[in-house]
Every structure is written in C-alpha cells, then in structure tokens.
Amino acid sequence: MKERLDKLISSQTNLSRKDAARAIRDKRVTVNGALCRATDAKVDPDADRIALDGSPVTYRRYVYYMMNKPEGVVSATEDQTERTVLDLLPAELRRDGIFPAGRLDKDTTGLLILTDDGDFAHRMLSPKKHVDKTYLATLDRAPDKSVPEAFAAGIALADGTVCKPGVAVISDDCRVEVTIHEGKYHQVKRMFAALGYRVTALERIRIGALDLDPSLAKGEVRPLSKEELALVFDQPPC
Ligand code: URA
C-alpha cells in the first residue's frame, strides 16, 4: 500500500512529520536513487528504495522493544505530572504511535514491551490467549508453605473477585515467583494481600517464554528480535 513520503519518513525515523517534510524540501531525500522534493509523493514502502542524507530508510511496519522498567515511571504514553516509560526511549528508537503493551505499577520494575502494533498488544493482553506473566515478588515476611496451594486453587481478592489459578514457587526466604494468566489491576499485590502478605518489591521477569534480558540495566530499552518476539506466544498450554 502506498504512503505519503513525509509520513513514511517520519514513521521510520526520529524526525517529526514537519521535519520530514522540511528534509524532503531541502533535497535530502531520494526515492529509487532520484531526488524527490514532493512531500506528498506516494511511495510503496515495500518496493521503493528511500534514502535520507544518503542512508537507506529501512522500512519496519512495526517496532517492538524490550524495556527493563525502573521504579518511579508510569506505564503510559503521557502524564501531566509523572515521567512515563516513553520518556526513557532514546531518540533513535522514538517514533509515532509507540505505547507500552500492558501496564506495570509505578513501583513495579522489569520486563515491559513497547510497540506500535495494536494487534500484537491485544493478543498479548487478551485473557483468552493465556499469555503467562511471571513476577518475582518480595514479601514483608517469609511465605508459608501453603502459598503455592492457595495460588493453584485460585485466590479470592478482598472485593470478592476470584482469580484464575496461578503458579507460585517459593524461591528463597521472602521471595516468591508467581505466574498468572490475567492482568487485573494490582493483581499480584492484591493476591498476596488476600493471603495476609504485603509485597515490598515486584519485578516482572518473563512474558510467555520471553525472559527479561539480564544484561539490560534498569531504564534501558532495546529492540526485540523476531525470535524473541515469537517467545511471547510460545508457552506450554495450561
Ligand atoms: N501485579 C501488580 O500488583 N502490579 C503490577 O505492576 C503487575 C502485576
């Protein structure tokens, strides 16, 4: 499908639409090797070779990034008062339409996927698709050995909502690895609260079979490979 040249350049680079149009008028853009000065020229992103300042503009319909979310930023595209996860994107990874696929609380850290692909986010978040989310929860005291059974049975939250069965594995003194298939508001914290525990730290460490990259420092972001992306939907049926 053909697209306007200025729109295409702005969607594939960190130039705003206005700056992309200016770059075209300033003779910085070629299409199939020929200078193009029409901002509204129609180009086929799959077939036409577009270059900006002599460098090819590689066409990616959608982008998918892994972030190691730090504490203190909100999982939103904009906020009146708080810093958002989008504020952490380095200039070269920015483009229109990126949003966090799912939310982590402001004080939750770990694996967050950012994308501009709405269908992907819908598939990942839909309860019907059963994409597991795994968290490492630090509790205010050592968990009783009955905690895994309670998760397996399905925990009733304080408001009466009953969660689908989850998996809890006690990993050390005060830490429990929890896998759930839903994404209710504050779900992990509320599940532990229903059992009488307070979560003092929460980190998401896996989505489906995709692990948080341990080499990614808090606040860092990097593109996901195709293989990594496929891991999101790659998990044993539960
Ligand atoms: N459950 C929570 O309680 N908080 C999160 O951020 C994610 C899951």
PDB file of C-alpha atoms and ligand atoms in Angstrom:
ATOM      1  CA  MET A   1       0.000   0.000   0.000  1.00  0.00           C
ATOM      2  CA  LYS A   2       1.375   3.394  -0.966  1.00  0.00           C
ATOM      3  CA  GLU A   3       2.012   6.072   1.640  1.00  0.00           C
ATOM      4  CA  ARG A   4       2.902   9.759   1.614  1.00  0.00           C
ATOM      5  CA  LEU A   5       6.667  10.245   1.612  1.00  0.00           C
ATOM      6  CA  ASP A   6       6.764  12.691   4.557  1.00  0.00           C
ATOM      7  CA  LYS A   7       4.537  10.416   6.658  1.00  0.00           C
ATOM      8  CA  LEU A   8       6.648   7.384   5.862  1.00  0.00           C
ATOM      9  CA  ILE A   9       9.925   9.103   6.724  1.00  0.00           C
ATOM     10  CA  SER A  10       8.556  10.416   9.979  1.00  0.00           C
ATOM     11  CA  SER A  11       7.197   6.972  10.938  1.00  0.00           C
ATOM     12  CA  GLN A  12      10.554   5.281  10.287  1.00  0.00           C
ATOM     13  CA  THR A  13      12.938   7.857  11.729  1.00  0.00           C
ATOM     14  CA  ASN A  14      13.032  10.162  14.702  1.00  0.00           C
ATOM     15  CA  LEU A  15      12.012  13.145  12.518  1.00  0.00           C
ATOM     16  CA  SER A  16       8.642  14.720  13.205  1.00  0.00           C
ATOM     17  CA  ARG A  17       6.275  14.973  10.255  1.00  0.00           C
ATOM     18  CA  LYS A  18       7.179  18.675   9.904  1.00  0.00           C
ATOM     19  CA  ASP A  19      10.934  17.945   9.967  1.00  0.00           C
ATOM     20  CA  ALA A  20      10.486  15.099   7.479  1.00  0.00           C
ATOM     21  CA  ALA A  21       8.690  17.468   5.103  1.00  0.00           C
ATOM     22  CA  ARG A  22      11.465  20.017   5.541  1.00  0.00           C
ATOM     23  CA  ALA A  23      14.128  17.373   4.828  1.00  0.00           C
ATOM     24  CA  ILE A  24      12.323  16.490   1.586  1.00  0.00           C
ATOM     25  CA  ARG A  25      12.108  20.136   0.503  1.00  0.00           C
ATOM     26  CA  ASP A  26      15.791  20.585   1.451  1.00  0.00           C
ATOM     27  CA  LYS A  27      16.735  17.896  -1.127  1.00  0.00           C
ATOM     28  CA  ARG A  28      17.908  15.408   1.492  1.00  0.00           C
ATOM     29  CA  VAL A  29      15.630  12.594   0.292  1.00  0.00           C
ATOM     30  CA  THR A  30      15.898  10.271  -2.688  1.00  0.00           C
ATOM     31  CA  VAL A  31      13.422   7.699  -3.947  1.00  0.00           C
ATOM     32  CA  ASN A  32      14.938   4.886  -6.024  1.00  0.00           C
ATOM     33  CA  GLY A  33      18.091   6.964  -6.399  1.00  0.00           C
ATOM     34  CA  ALA A  34      16.348  10.095  -7.701  1.00  0.00           C
ATOM     35  CA  LEU A  35      15.918  13.291  -5.726  1.00  0.00           C
ATOM     36  CA  CYS A  36      12.295  13.782  -4.670  1.00  0.00           C
ATOM     37  CA  ARG A  37      11.100  17.190  -3.454  1.00  0.00           C
ATOM     38  CA  ALA A  38       7.375  16.457  -3.230  1.00  0.00           C
ATOM     39  CA  THR A  39       6.391  15.932   0.399  1.00  0.00           C
ATOM     40  CA  ASP A  40       3.130  14.288  -0.708  1.00  0.00           C
ATOM     41  CA  ALA A  41       4.743  11.896  -3.229  1.00  0.00           C
ATOM     42  CA  LYS A  42       3.199   8.431  -2.906  1.00  0.00           C
ATOM     43  CA  VAL A  43       5.723   5.665  -2.279  1.00  0.00           C
ATOM     44  CA  ASP A  44       5.483   1.926  -1.779  1.00  0.00           C
ATOM     45  CA  PRO A  45       7.420   1.148   1.415  1.00  0.00           C
ATOM     46  CA  ASP A  46       7.877  -2.496   0.414  1.00  0.00           C
ATOM     47  CA  ALA A  47       9.199  -1.779  -3.083  1.00  0.00           C
ATOM     48  CA  ASP A  48      10.678   1.739  -3.244  1.00  0.00           C
ATOM     49  CA  ARG A  49      14.209   2.485  -2.025  1.00  0.00           C
ATOM     50  CA  ILE A  50      14.088   5.581   0.118  1.00  0.00           C
ATOM     51  CA  ALA A  51      17.208   7.317   1.444  1.00  0.00           C
ATOM     52  CA  LEU A  52      17.709  10.241   3.807  1.00  0.00           C
ATOM     53  CA  ASP A  53      21.058  12.036   3.606  1.00  0.00           C
ATOM     54  CA  GLY A  54      22.302   9.087   1.539  1.00  0.00           C
ATOM     55  CA  SER A  55      21.404   6.440   4.163  1.00  0.00           C
ATOM     56  CA  PRO A  56      18.663   3.946   3.375  1.00  0.00           C
ATOM     57  CA  VAL A  57      15.497   4.345   5.417  1.00  0.00           C
ATOM     58  CA  THR A  58      14.802   0.742   6.365  1.00  0.00           C
ATOM     59  CA  TYR A  59      11.108   0.086   6.466  1.00  0.00           C
ATOM     60  CA  ARG A  60       9.696  -1.670   9.531  1.00  0.00           C
ATOM     61  CA  ARG A  61       5.941  -1.687   9.695  1.00  0.00           C
ATOM     62  CA  TYR A  62       6.012  -2.065  13.470  1.00  0.00           C
ATOM     63  CA  VAL A  63       8.624  -1.825  16.199  1.00  0.00           C
ATOM     64  CA  TYR A  64       8.893  -3.986  19.308  1.00  0.00           C
ATOM     65  CA  TYR A  65      11.158  -3.048  22.195  1.00  0.00           C
ATOM     66  CA  MET A  66      12.071  -4.676  25.489  1.00  0.00           C
ATOM     67  CA  MET A  67      12.415  -2.295  28.421  1.00  0.00           C
ATOM     68  CA  ASN A  68      13.698  -3.018  31.892  1.00  0.00           C
ATOM     69  CA  LYS A  69      11.295  -0.648  33.588  1.00  0.00           C
ATOM     70  CA  PRO A  70      12.734   1.153  36.581  1.00  0.00           C
ATOM     71  CA  GLU A  71      10.762   2.286  39.611  1.00  0.00           C
ATOM     72  CA  GLY A  72       9.198   5.744  39.556  1.00  0.00           C
ATOM     73  CA  VAL A  73       7.953   5.942  35.954  1.00  0.00           C
ATOM     74  CA  VAL A  74       4.389   5.301  34.846  1.00  0.00           C
ATOM     75  CA  SER A  75       3.356   2.866  32.099  1.00  0.00           C
ATOM     76  CA  ALA A  76       1.575   5.456  29.973  1.00  0.00           C
ATOM     77  CA  THR A  77       2.237   7.421  26.808  1.00  0.00           C
ATOM     78  CA  GLU A  78       1.763  10.767  28.541  1.00  0.00           C
ATOM     79  CA  ASP A  79       1.085  12.076  32.002  1.00  0.00           C
ATOM     80  CA  GLN A  80       0.518  15.561  33.404  1.00  0.00           C
ATOM     81  CA  THR A  81       2.917  15.179  36.305  1.00  0.00           C
ATOM     82  CA  GLU A  82       4.855  11.894  36.122  1.00  0.00           C
ATOM     83  CA  ARG A  83       7.671  10.685  33.917  1.00  0.00           C
ATOM     84  CA  THR A  84       6.445   7.972  31.558  1.00  0.00           C
ATOM     85  CA  VAL A  85       8.185   4.937  30.084  1.00  0.00           C
ATOM     86  CA  LEU A  86       8.185   6.744  26.717  1.00  0.00           C
ATOM     87  CA  ASP A  87      10.384   9.469  28.226  1.00  0.00           C
ATOM     88  CA  LEU A  88      13.076   6.788  28.628  1.00  0.00           C
ATOM     89  CA  LEU A  89      13.225   5.959  24.908  1.00  0.00           C
ATOM     90  CA  PRO A  90      16.479   7.107  23.325  1.00  0.00           C
ATOM     91  CA  ALA A  91      15.990   9.443  20.357  1.00  0.00           C
ATOM     92  CA  GLU A  92      16.955   6.804  17.785  1.00  0.00           C
ATOM     93  CA  LEU A  93      14.180   4.447  18.958  1.00  0.00           C
ATOM     94  CA  ARG A  94      11.411   7.040  19.054  1.00  0.00           C
ATOM     95  CA  ARG A  95       8.625   7.127  16.524  1.00  0.00           C
ATOM     96  CA  ASP A  96       4.941   7.982  16.432  1.00  0.00           C
ATOM     97  CA  GLY A  97       2.406   5.618  17.948  1.00  0.00           C
ATOM     98  CA  ILE A  98       4.564   3.691  20.438  1.00  0.00           C
ATOM     99  CA  PHE A  99       2.849   2.629  23.669  1.00  0.00           C
ATOM    100  CA  PRO A 100       3.508   0.152  26.468  1.00  0.00           C
ATOM    101  CA  ALA A 101       1.795  -3.208  25.836  1.00  0.00           C
ATOM    102  CA  GLY A 102       0.236  -3.603  29.253  1.00  0.00           C
ATOM    103  CA  ARG A 103       0.911  -1.766  32.459  1.00  0.00           C
ATOM    104  CA  LEU A 104       3.234  -2.191  35.366  1.00  0.00           C
ATOM    105  CA  ASP A 105       2.613  -0.154  38.520  1.00  0.00           C
ATOM    106  CA  LYS A 106       4.806   2.893  39.088  1.00  0.00           C
ATOM    107  CA  ASP A 107       6.812   0.977  41.706  1.00  0.00           C
ATOM    108  CA  THR A 108       6.990  -2.300  39.722  1.00  0.00           C
ATOM    109  CA  THR A 109      10.173  -2.962  37.774  1.00  0.00           C
ATOM    110  CA  GLY A 110      11.159  -5.319  34.977  1.00  0.00           C
ATOM    111  CA  LEU A 111      10.024  -6.565  31.607  1.00  0.00           C
ATOM    112  CA  LEU A 112       7.815  -4.234  29.614  1.00  0.00           C
ATOM    113  CA  ILE A 113       7.217  -4.461  25.873  1.00  0.00           C
ATOM    114  CA  LEU A 114       6.774  -1.235  23.933  1.00  0.00           C
ATOM    115  CA  THR A 115       5.322  -1.343  20.448  1.00  0.00           C
ATOM    116  CA  ASP A 116       3.184   0.496  17.903  1.00  0.00           C
ATOM    117  CA  ASP A 117       1.414  -2.736  16.908  1.00  0.00           C
ATOM    118  CA  GLY A 118      -2.051  -2.675  18.456  1.00  0.00           C
ATOM    119  CA  ASP A 119      -2.948  -6.205  17.308  1.00  0.00           C
ATOM    120  CA  PHE A 120       0.158  -7.604  18.955  1.00  0.00           C
ATOM    121  CA  ALA A 121      -0.656  -5.864  22.246  1.00  0.00           C
ATOM    122  CA  HIS A 122      -4.234  -7.093  22.084  1.00  0.00           C
ATOM    123  CA  ARG A 123      -3.100 -10.689  21.515  1.00  0.00           C
ATOM    124  CA  MET A 124      -0.590 -10.462  24.351  1.00  0.00           C
ATOM    125  CA  LEU A 125      -3.045  -8.986  26.822  1.00  0.00           C
ATOM    126  CA  SER A 126      -6.234 -10.832  25.933  1.00  0.00           C
ATOM    127  CA  PRO A 127      -7.150 -13.225  28.761  1.00  0.00           C
ATOM    128  CA  LYS A 128      -8.337 -15.664  26.065  1.00  0.00           C
ATOM    129  CA  LYS A 129      -4.782 -16.041  24.735  1.00  0.00           C
ATOM    130  CA  HIS A 130      -3.442 -17.132  28.123  1.00  0.00           C
ATOM    131  CA  VAL A 131      -0.069 -15.445  27.787  1.00  0.00           C
ATOM    132  CA  ASP A 132       1.638 -16.064  31.128  1.00  0.00           C
ATOM    133  CA  LYS A 133       3.211 -13.170  33.020  1.00  0.00           C
ATOM    134  CA  THR A 134       5.812 -14.131  35.623  1.00  0.00           C
ATOM    135  CA  TYR A 135       6.789 -11.900  38.543  1.00  0.00           C
ATOM    136  CA  LEU A 136       9.273 -12.082  41.352  1.00  0.00           C
ATOM    137  CA  ALA A 137       7.533 -10.783  44.462  1.00  0.00           C
ATOM    138  CA  THR A 138       9.402  -9.850  47.611  1.00  0.00           C
ATOM    139  CA  LEU A 139       7.156 -10.138  50.663  1.00  0.00           C
ATOM    140  CA  ASP A 140       7.213  -8.456  54.044  1.00  0.00           C
ATOM    141  CA  ARG A 141       7.791 -11.833  55.705  1.00  0.00           C
ATOM    142  CA  ALA A 142       8.646 -15.400  54.806  1.00  0.00           C
ATOM    143  CA  PRO A 143       5.804 -17.105  52.898  1.00  0.00           C
ATOM    144  CA  ASP A 144       4.062 -20.066  54.444  1.00  0.00           C
ATOM    145  CA  LYS A 145       4.444 -23.293  52.512  1.00  0.00           C
ATOM    146  CA  SER A 146       0.673 -23.201  51.825  1.00  0.00           C
ATOM    147  CA  VAL A 147       1.106 -20.192  49.459  1.00  0.00           C
ATOM    148  CA  PRO A 148       1.639 -22.302  46.291  1.00  0.00           C
ATOM    149  CA  GLU A 149      -1.519 -24.298  47.035  1.00  0.00           C
ATOM    150  CA  ALA A 150      -3.538 -21.106  47.530  1.00  0.00           C
ATOM    151  CA  PHE A 151      -2.368 -19.775  44.157  1.00  0.00           C
ATOM    152  CA  ALA A 152      -3.142 -23.111  42.467  1.00  0.00           C
ATOM    153  CA  ALA A 153      -6.679 -23.063  43.894  1.00  0.00           C
ATOM    154  CA  GLY A 154      -7.437 -19.502  42.669  1.00  0.00           C
ATOM    155  CA  ILE A 155      -7.279 -16.670  45.179  1.00  0.00           C
ATOM    156  CA  ALA A 156     -10.368 -14.632  46.120  1.00  0.00           C
ATOM    157  CA  LEU A 157      -9.429 -10.929  46.312  1.00  0.00           C
ATOM    158  CA  ALA A 158     -10.766  -8.628  49.032  1.00  0.00           C
ATOM    159  CA  ASP A 159     -13.560  -7.410  46.725  1.00  0.00           C
ATOM    160  CA  GLY A 160     -14.726 -10.991  46.110  1.00  0.00           C
ATOM    161  CA  THR A 161     -13.201 -11.360  42.609  1.00  0.00           C
ATOM    162  CA  VAL A 162     -11.805 -14.861  42.225  1.00  0.00           C
ATOM    163  CA  CYS A 163      -8.557 -15.063  40.237  1.00  0.00           C
ATOM    164  CA  LYS A 164      -7.815 -17.886  37.849  1.00  0.00           C
ATOM    165  CA  PRO A 165      -5.383 -20.459  39.255  1.00  0.00           C
ATOM    166  CA  GLY A 166      -1.771 -19.309  39.158  1.00  0.00           C
ATOM    167  CA  VAL A 167       1.573 -20.856  39.945  1.00  0.00           C
ATOM    168  CA  ALA A 168       3.648 -19.748  42.933  1.00  0.00           C
ATOM    169  CA  VAL A 169       7.122 -21.092  43.641  1.00  0.00           C
ATOM    170  CA  ILE A 170       8.850 -20.045  46.844  1.00  0.00           C
ATOM    171  CA  SER A 171      12.316 -19.042  45.679  1.00  0.00           C
ATOM    172  CA  ASP A 172      14.019 -18.006  48.897  1.00  0.00           C
ATOM    173  CA  ASP A 173      13.338 -16.515  52.324  1.00  0.00           C
ATOM    174  CA  CYS A 174      10.901 -13.770  51.368  1.00  0.00           C
ATOM    175  CA  ARG A 175      10.636 -14.156  47.616  1.00  0.00           C
ATOM    176  CA  VAL A 176       8.044 -15.953  45.526  1.00  0.00           C
ATOM    177  CA  GLU A 177       7.994 -16.441  41.743  1.00  0.00           C
ATOM    178  CA  VAL A 178       4.404 -16.061  40.596  1.00  0.00           C
ATOM    179  CA  THR A 179       2.942 -16.851  37.190  1.00  0.00           C
ATOM    180  CA  ILE A 180      -0.531 -15.598  36.313  1.00  0.00           C
ATOM    181  CA  HIS A 181      -2.508 -15.516  33.078  1.00  0.00           C
ATOM    182  CA  GLU A 182      -4.658 -12.464  33.763  1.00  0.00           C
ATOM    183  CA  GLY A 183      -3.859  -8.783  34.199  1.00  0.00           C
ATOM    184  CA  LYS A 184      -6.212  -7.408  36.818  1.00  0.00           C
ATOM    185  CA  TYR A 185      -5.387  -4.068  38.428  1.00  0.00           C
ATOM    186  CA  HIS A 186      -2.590  -4.553  41.047  1.00  0.00           C
ATOM    187  CA  GLN A 187      -3.278  -8.258  40.731  1.00  0.00           C
ATOM    188  CA  VAL A 188      -0.157  -9.752  42.306  1.00  0.00           C
ATOM    189  CA  LYS A 189      -0.181  -7.309  45.209  1.00  0.00           C
ATOM    190  CA  ARG A 190      -3.880  -7.938  45.820  1.00  0.00           C
ATOM    191  CA  MET A 191      -3.436 -11.727  45.636  1.00  0.00           C
ATOM    192  CA  PHE A 192      -0.765 -11.600  48.309  1.00  0.00           C
ATOM    193  CA  ALA A 193      -2.801  -9.105  50.349  1.00  0.00           C
ATOM    194  CA  ALA A 194      -5.673 -11.609  50.331  1.00  0.00           C
ATOM    195  CA  LEU A 195      -3.282 -14.112  51.922  1.00  0.00           C
ATOM    196  CA  GLY A 196      -2.084 -11.591  54.521  1.00  0.00           C
ATOM    197  CA  TYR A 197       1.227 -10.510  52.930  1.00  0.00           C
ATOM    198  CA  ARG A 198       2.463  -7.156  51.714  1.00  0.00           C
ATOM    199  CA  VAL A 199       4.532  -7.055  48.524  1.00  0.00           C
ATOM    200  CA  THR A 200       7.554  -4.846  49.207  1.00  0.00           C
ATOM    201  CA  ALA A 201       9.072  -5.175  45.710  1.00  0.00           C
ATOM    202  CA  LEU A 202       7.733  -6.559  42.449  1.00  0.00           C
ATOM    203  CA  GLU A 203       9.627  -7.320  39.268  1.00  0.00           C
ATOM    204  CA  ARG A 204       8.235  -8.838  36.069  1.00  0.00           C
ATOM    205  CA  ILE A 205      10.795 -11.332  34.840  1.00  0.00           C
ATOM    206  CA  ARG A 206       9.009 -13.127  31.979  1.00  0.00           C
ATOM    207  CA  ILE A 207       6.174 -12.795  29.467  1.00  0.00           C
ATOM    208  CA  GLY A 208       5.228 -16.116  27.850  1.00  0.00           C
ATOM    209  CA  ALA A 209       8.646 -17.703  27.365  1.00  0.00           C
ATOM    210  CA  LEU A 210      10.436 -14.363  26.881  1.00  0.00           C
ATOM    211  CA  ASP A 211      12.801 -13.630  29.771  1.00  0.00           C
ATOM    212  CA  LEU A 212      13.871 -10.169  30.841  1.00  0.00           C
ATOM    213  CA  ASP A 213      17.363  -9.741  29.388  1.00  0.00           C
ATOM    214  CA  PRO A 214      19.655  -9.773  32.460  1.00  0.00           C
ATOM    215  CA  SER A 215      22.156  -7.534  30.655  1.00  0.00           C
ATOM    216  CA  LEU A 216      19.570  -4.756  30.271  1.00  0.00           C
ATOM    217  CA  ALA A 217      20.079  -2.216  33.063  1.00  0.00           C
ATOM    218  CA  LYS A 218      17.057  -0.589  34.707  1.00  0.00           C
ATOM    219  CA  GLY A 219      15.707   2.090  32.373  1.00  0.00           C
ATOM    220  CA  GLU A 220      17.373   0.603  29.269  1.00  0.00           C
ATOM    221  CA  VAL A 221      15.483  -0.333  26.116  1.00  0.00           C
ATOM    222  CA  ARG A 222      16.451  -2.376  23.088  1.00  0.00           C
ATOM    223  CA  PRO A 223      14.687  -3.776  20.007  1.00  0.00           C
ATOM    224  CA  LEU A 224      13.412  -7.349  20.210  1.00  0.00           C
ATOM    225  CA  SER A 225      14.455  -9.842  17.560  1.00  0.00           C
ATOM    226  CA  LYS A 226      11.794 -11.811  15.641  1.00  0.00           C
ATOM    227  CA  GLU A 227      12.802 -14.926  17.534  1.00  0.00           C
ATOM    228  CA  GLU A 228      12.383 -13.182  20.888  1.00  0.00           C
ATOM    229  CA  LEU A 229       9.027 -11.812  19.852  1.00  0.00           C
ATOM    230  CA  ALA A 230       7.783 -15.283  18.990  1.00  0.00           C
ATOM    231  CA  LEU A 231       8.683 -16.414  22.524  1.00  0.00           C
ATOM    232  CA  VAL A 232       5.910 -14.188  23.901  1.00  0.00           C
ATOM    233  CA  PHE A 233       3.312 -16.583  22.495  1.00  0.00           C
ATOM    234  CA  ASP A 234       5.415 -19.698  22.962  1.00  0.00           C
ATOM    235  CA  GLN A 235       4.419 -21.469  26.133  1.00  0.00           C
ATOM    236  CA  PRO A 236       3.023 -24.809  27.155  1.00  0.00           C
ATOM    237  CA  PRO A 237      -0.789 -24.920  27.292  1.00  0.00           C
ATOM    238  CA  CYS A 238      -2.048 -24.567  30.847  1.00  0.00           C
TER     239      CYS A 238
HETATM  240  N1  URA B   1       0.550  -7.042  39.623  1.00  0.00           N
HETATM  241  C1  URA B   1       0.694  -5.954  40.430  1.00  0.00           C
HETATM  242  O1  URA B   1       0.221  -5.942  41.559  1.00  0.00           O
HETATM  243  N2  URA B   1       1.383  -4.908  39.947  1.00  0.00           N
HETATM  244  C2  URA B   1       1.961  -4.896  38.725  1.00  0.00           C
HETATM  245  O2  URA B   1       2.601  -3.903  38.358  1.00  0.00           O
HETATM  246  C3  URA B   1       1.808  -6.026  37.918  1.00  0.00           C
HETATM  247  C4  URA B   1       1.094  -7.088  38.384  1.00  0.00           C
END
